[in-house]
mmCIF file of C-alpha atoms in Angstrom:
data_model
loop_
_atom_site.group_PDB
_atom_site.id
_atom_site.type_symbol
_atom_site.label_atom_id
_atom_site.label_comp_id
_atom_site.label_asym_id
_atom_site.label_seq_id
_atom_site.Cartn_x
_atom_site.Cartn_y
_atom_site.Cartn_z
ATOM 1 C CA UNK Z 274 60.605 -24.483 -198.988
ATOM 2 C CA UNK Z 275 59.043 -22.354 -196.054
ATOM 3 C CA UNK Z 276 56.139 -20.209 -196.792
ATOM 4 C CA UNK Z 277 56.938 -16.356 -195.811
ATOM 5 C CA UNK Z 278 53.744 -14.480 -195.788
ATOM 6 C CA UNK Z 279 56.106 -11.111 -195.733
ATOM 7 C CA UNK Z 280 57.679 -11.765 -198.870
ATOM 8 C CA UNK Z 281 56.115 -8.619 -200.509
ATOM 9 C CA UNK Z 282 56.769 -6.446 -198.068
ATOM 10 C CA UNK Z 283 60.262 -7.571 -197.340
ATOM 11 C CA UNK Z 284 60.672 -6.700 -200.949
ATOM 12 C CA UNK Z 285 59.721 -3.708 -200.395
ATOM 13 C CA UNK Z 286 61.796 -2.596 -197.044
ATOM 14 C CA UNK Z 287 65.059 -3.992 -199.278
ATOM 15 C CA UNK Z 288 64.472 -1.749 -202.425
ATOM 16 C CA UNK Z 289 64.153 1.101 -199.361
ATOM 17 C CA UNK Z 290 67.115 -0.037 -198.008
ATOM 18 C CA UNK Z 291 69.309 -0.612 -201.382
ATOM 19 C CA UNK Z 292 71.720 3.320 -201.743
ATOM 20 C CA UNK Z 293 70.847 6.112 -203.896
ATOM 21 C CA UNK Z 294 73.731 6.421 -206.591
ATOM 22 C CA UNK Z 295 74.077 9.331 -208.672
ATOM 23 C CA UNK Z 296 72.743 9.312 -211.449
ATOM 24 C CA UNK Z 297 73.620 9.937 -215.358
ATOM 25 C CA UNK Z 298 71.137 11.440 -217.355
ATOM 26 C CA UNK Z 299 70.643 10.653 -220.843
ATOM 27 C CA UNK Z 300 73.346 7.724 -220.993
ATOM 28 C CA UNK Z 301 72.537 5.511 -223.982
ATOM 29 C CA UNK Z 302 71.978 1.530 -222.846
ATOM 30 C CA UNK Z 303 74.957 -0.726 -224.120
ATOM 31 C CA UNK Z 304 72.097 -4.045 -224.648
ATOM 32 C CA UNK Z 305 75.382 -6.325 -224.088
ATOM 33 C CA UNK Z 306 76.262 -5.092 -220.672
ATOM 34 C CA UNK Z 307 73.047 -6.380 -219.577
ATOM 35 C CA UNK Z 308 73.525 -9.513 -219.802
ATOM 36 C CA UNK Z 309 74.831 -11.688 -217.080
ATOM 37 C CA UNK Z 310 73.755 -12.330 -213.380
ATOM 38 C CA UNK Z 311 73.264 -9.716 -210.886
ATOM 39 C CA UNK Z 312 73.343 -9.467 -206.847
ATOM 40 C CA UNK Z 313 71.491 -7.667 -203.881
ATOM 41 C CA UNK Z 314 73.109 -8.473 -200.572
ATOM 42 C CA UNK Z 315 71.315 -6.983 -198.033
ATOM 43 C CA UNK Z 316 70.925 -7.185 -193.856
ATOM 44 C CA UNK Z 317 67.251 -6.759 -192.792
ATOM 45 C CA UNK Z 318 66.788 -6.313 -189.151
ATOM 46 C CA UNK Z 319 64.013 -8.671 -188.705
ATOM 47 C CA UNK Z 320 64.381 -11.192 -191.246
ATOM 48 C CA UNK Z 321 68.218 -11.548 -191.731
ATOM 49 C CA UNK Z 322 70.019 -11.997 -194.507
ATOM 50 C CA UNK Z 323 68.300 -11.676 -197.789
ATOM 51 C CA UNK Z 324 70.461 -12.310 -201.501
ATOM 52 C CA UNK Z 325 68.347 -11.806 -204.557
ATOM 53 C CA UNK Z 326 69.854 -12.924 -207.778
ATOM 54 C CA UNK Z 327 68.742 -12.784 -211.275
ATOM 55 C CA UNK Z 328 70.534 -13.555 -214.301
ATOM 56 C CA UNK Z 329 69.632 -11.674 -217.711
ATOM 57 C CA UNK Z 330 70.232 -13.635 -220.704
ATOM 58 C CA UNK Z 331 70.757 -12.677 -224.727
ATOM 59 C CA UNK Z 332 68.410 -14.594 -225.380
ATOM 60 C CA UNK Z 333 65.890 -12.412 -223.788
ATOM 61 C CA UNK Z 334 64.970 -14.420 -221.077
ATOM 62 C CA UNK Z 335 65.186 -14.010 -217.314
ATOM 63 C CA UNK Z 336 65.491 -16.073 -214.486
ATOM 64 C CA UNK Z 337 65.809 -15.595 -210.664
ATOM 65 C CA UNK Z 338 65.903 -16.656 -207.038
ATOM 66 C CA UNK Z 339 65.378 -14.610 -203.011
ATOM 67 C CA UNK Z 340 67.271 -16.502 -200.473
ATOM 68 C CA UNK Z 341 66.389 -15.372 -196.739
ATOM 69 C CA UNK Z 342 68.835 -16.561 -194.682
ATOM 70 C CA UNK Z 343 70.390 -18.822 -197.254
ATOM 71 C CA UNK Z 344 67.085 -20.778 -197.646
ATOM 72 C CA UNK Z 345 65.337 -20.230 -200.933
ATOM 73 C CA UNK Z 346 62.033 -18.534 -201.104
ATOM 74 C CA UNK Z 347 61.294 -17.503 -204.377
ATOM 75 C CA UNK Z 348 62.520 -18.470 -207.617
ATOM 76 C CA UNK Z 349 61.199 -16.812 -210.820
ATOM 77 C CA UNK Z 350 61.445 -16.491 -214.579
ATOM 78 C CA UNK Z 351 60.513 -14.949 -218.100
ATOM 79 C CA UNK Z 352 61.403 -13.080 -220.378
ATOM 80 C CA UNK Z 353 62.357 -8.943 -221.294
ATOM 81 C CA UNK Z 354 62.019 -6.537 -223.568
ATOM 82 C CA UNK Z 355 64.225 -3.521 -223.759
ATOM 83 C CA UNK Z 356 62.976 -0.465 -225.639
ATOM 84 C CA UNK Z 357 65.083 2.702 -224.905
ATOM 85 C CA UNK Z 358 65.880 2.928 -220.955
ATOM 86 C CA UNK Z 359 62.578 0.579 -220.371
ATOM 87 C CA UNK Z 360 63.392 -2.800 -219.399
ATOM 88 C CA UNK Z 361 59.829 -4.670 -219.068
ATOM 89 C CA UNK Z 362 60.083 -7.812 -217.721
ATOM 90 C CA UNK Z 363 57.103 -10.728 -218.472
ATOM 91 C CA UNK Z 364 56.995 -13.131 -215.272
ATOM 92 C CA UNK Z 365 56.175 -16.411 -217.310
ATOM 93 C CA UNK Z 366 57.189 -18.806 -214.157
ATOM 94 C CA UNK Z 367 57.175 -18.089 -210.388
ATOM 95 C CA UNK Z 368 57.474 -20.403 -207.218
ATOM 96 C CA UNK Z 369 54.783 -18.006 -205.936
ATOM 97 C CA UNK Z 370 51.485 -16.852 -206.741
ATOM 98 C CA UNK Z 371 51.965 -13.909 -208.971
ATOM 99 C CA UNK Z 372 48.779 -12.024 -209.566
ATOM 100 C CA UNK Z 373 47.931 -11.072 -212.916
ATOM 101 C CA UNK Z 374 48.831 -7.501 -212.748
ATOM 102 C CA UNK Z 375 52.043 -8.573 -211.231
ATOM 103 C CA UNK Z 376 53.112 -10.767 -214.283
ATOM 104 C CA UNK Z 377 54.379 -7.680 -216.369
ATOM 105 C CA UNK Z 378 56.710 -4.739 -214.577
ATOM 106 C CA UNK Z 379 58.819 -2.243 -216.593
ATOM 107 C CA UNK Z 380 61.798 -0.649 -215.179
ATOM 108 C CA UNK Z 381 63.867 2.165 -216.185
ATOM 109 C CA UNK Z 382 67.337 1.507 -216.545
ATOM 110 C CA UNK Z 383 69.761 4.720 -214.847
ATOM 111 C CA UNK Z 384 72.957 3.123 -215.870
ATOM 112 C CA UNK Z 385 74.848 -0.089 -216.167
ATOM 113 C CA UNK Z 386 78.444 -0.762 -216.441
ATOM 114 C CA UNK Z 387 80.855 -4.026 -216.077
ATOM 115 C CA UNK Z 388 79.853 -3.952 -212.429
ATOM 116 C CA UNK Z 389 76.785 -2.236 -211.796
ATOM 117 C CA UNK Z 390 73.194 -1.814 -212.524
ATOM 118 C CA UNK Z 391 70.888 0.962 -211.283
ATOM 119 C CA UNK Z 392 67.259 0.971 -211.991
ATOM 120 C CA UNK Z 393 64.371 2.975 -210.753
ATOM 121 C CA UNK Z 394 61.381 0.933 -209.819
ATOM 122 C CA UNK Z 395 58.329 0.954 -212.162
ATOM 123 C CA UNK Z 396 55.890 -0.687 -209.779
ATOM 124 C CA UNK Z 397 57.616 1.097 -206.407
ATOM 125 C CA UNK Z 398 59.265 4.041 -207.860
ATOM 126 C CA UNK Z 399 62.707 2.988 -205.802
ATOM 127 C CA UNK Z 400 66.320 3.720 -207.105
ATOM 128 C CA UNK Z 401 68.082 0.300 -206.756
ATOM 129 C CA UNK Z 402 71.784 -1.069 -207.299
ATOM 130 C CA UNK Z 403 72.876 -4.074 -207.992
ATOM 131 C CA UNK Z 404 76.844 -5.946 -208.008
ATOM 132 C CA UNK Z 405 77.834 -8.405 -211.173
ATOM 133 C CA UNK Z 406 78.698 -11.590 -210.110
ATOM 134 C CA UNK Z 407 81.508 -12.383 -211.438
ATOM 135 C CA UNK Z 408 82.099 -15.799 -213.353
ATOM 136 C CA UNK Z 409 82.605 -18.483 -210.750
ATOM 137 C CA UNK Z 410 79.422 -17.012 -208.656
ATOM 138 C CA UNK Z 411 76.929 -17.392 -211.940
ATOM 139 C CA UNK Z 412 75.347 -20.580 -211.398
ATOM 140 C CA UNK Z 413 73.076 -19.166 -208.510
ATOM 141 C CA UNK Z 414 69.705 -19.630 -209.914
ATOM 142 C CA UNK Z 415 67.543 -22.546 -209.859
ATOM 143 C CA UNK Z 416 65.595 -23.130 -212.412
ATOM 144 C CA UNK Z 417 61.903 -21.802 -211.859
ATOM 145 C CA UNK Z 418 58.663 -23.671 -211.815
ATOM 146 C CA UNK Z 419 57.504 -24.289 -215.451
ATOM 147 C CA UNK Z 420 54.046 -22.907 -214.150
ATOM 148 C CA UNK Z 421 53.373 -18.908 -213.515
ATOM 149 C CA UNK Z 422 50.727 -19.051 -210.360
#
């Protein structure tokens, strides 16, 4: 696996580039509609392709992986904690070094349905959507280092 020094801020040009839904206010979080694995596809003009996937499990844990051109960069995992519209998410294993006030991030959920989920940023303050993957497309994520650097 290739080291990519931009990693954070590619991160950070995708949740920029990722569209602005509208949003509902006040809509109660269905816990159950969370669950499953989730896509951002997006075209970055210097770096090419980049697919992050994650897949949020009922049994409150979390795992993930950032392709960049189809090769694998980062691969992470944990385990969440939903209370309200808070989704805070406890980095327990990453492929990359992860500093300590990285390991914990809380997001606030804006809506999910069968086939979306929109989520303002905690650590960025972004407004992000992702696609379900459906069935066939689920087994996307590696599993992540059993060490958190």
């Amino acid at each position: 696996m290739k080291q990519y020094r931009s990693v954070p801020r590619l991160l950070l040009l995708i949740e920029l580039w990722l569209p602005w839904p509208a949003l509902a206010a006040g809509a109660a979080i269905e816990i159950v509609k969370l669950f499953g694995t989730w896509q951002a596809l997006e075209s970055h003009p210097e770096k090419g392709q980049v697919e992050t996937l994650f897949t949020i499990r009922d049994d409150r844990t979390f795992s993930g992986s950032m392709s960049v051109n189809s090769e694998i960069v980062w691969t992470w995992g944990g385990d969440w904690t939903l209370a309200g519209n808070r989704l805070t998410w406890h980095y327990t294993r990453s492929s990359m070094t992860l500093h300590e006030n990285h390991r914990t991030e809380t997001d606030e959920i804006l809506s999910v349905s069968d086939d979306t989920l929109t989520y303002r940023s905690g650590s960025r303050g972004s407004v992000s959507t992702l696609q379900r993957l459906p069935p066939e497309r689920r087994q996307h994520t590696l599993p992540p280092p059993d060490n958190a650097r």
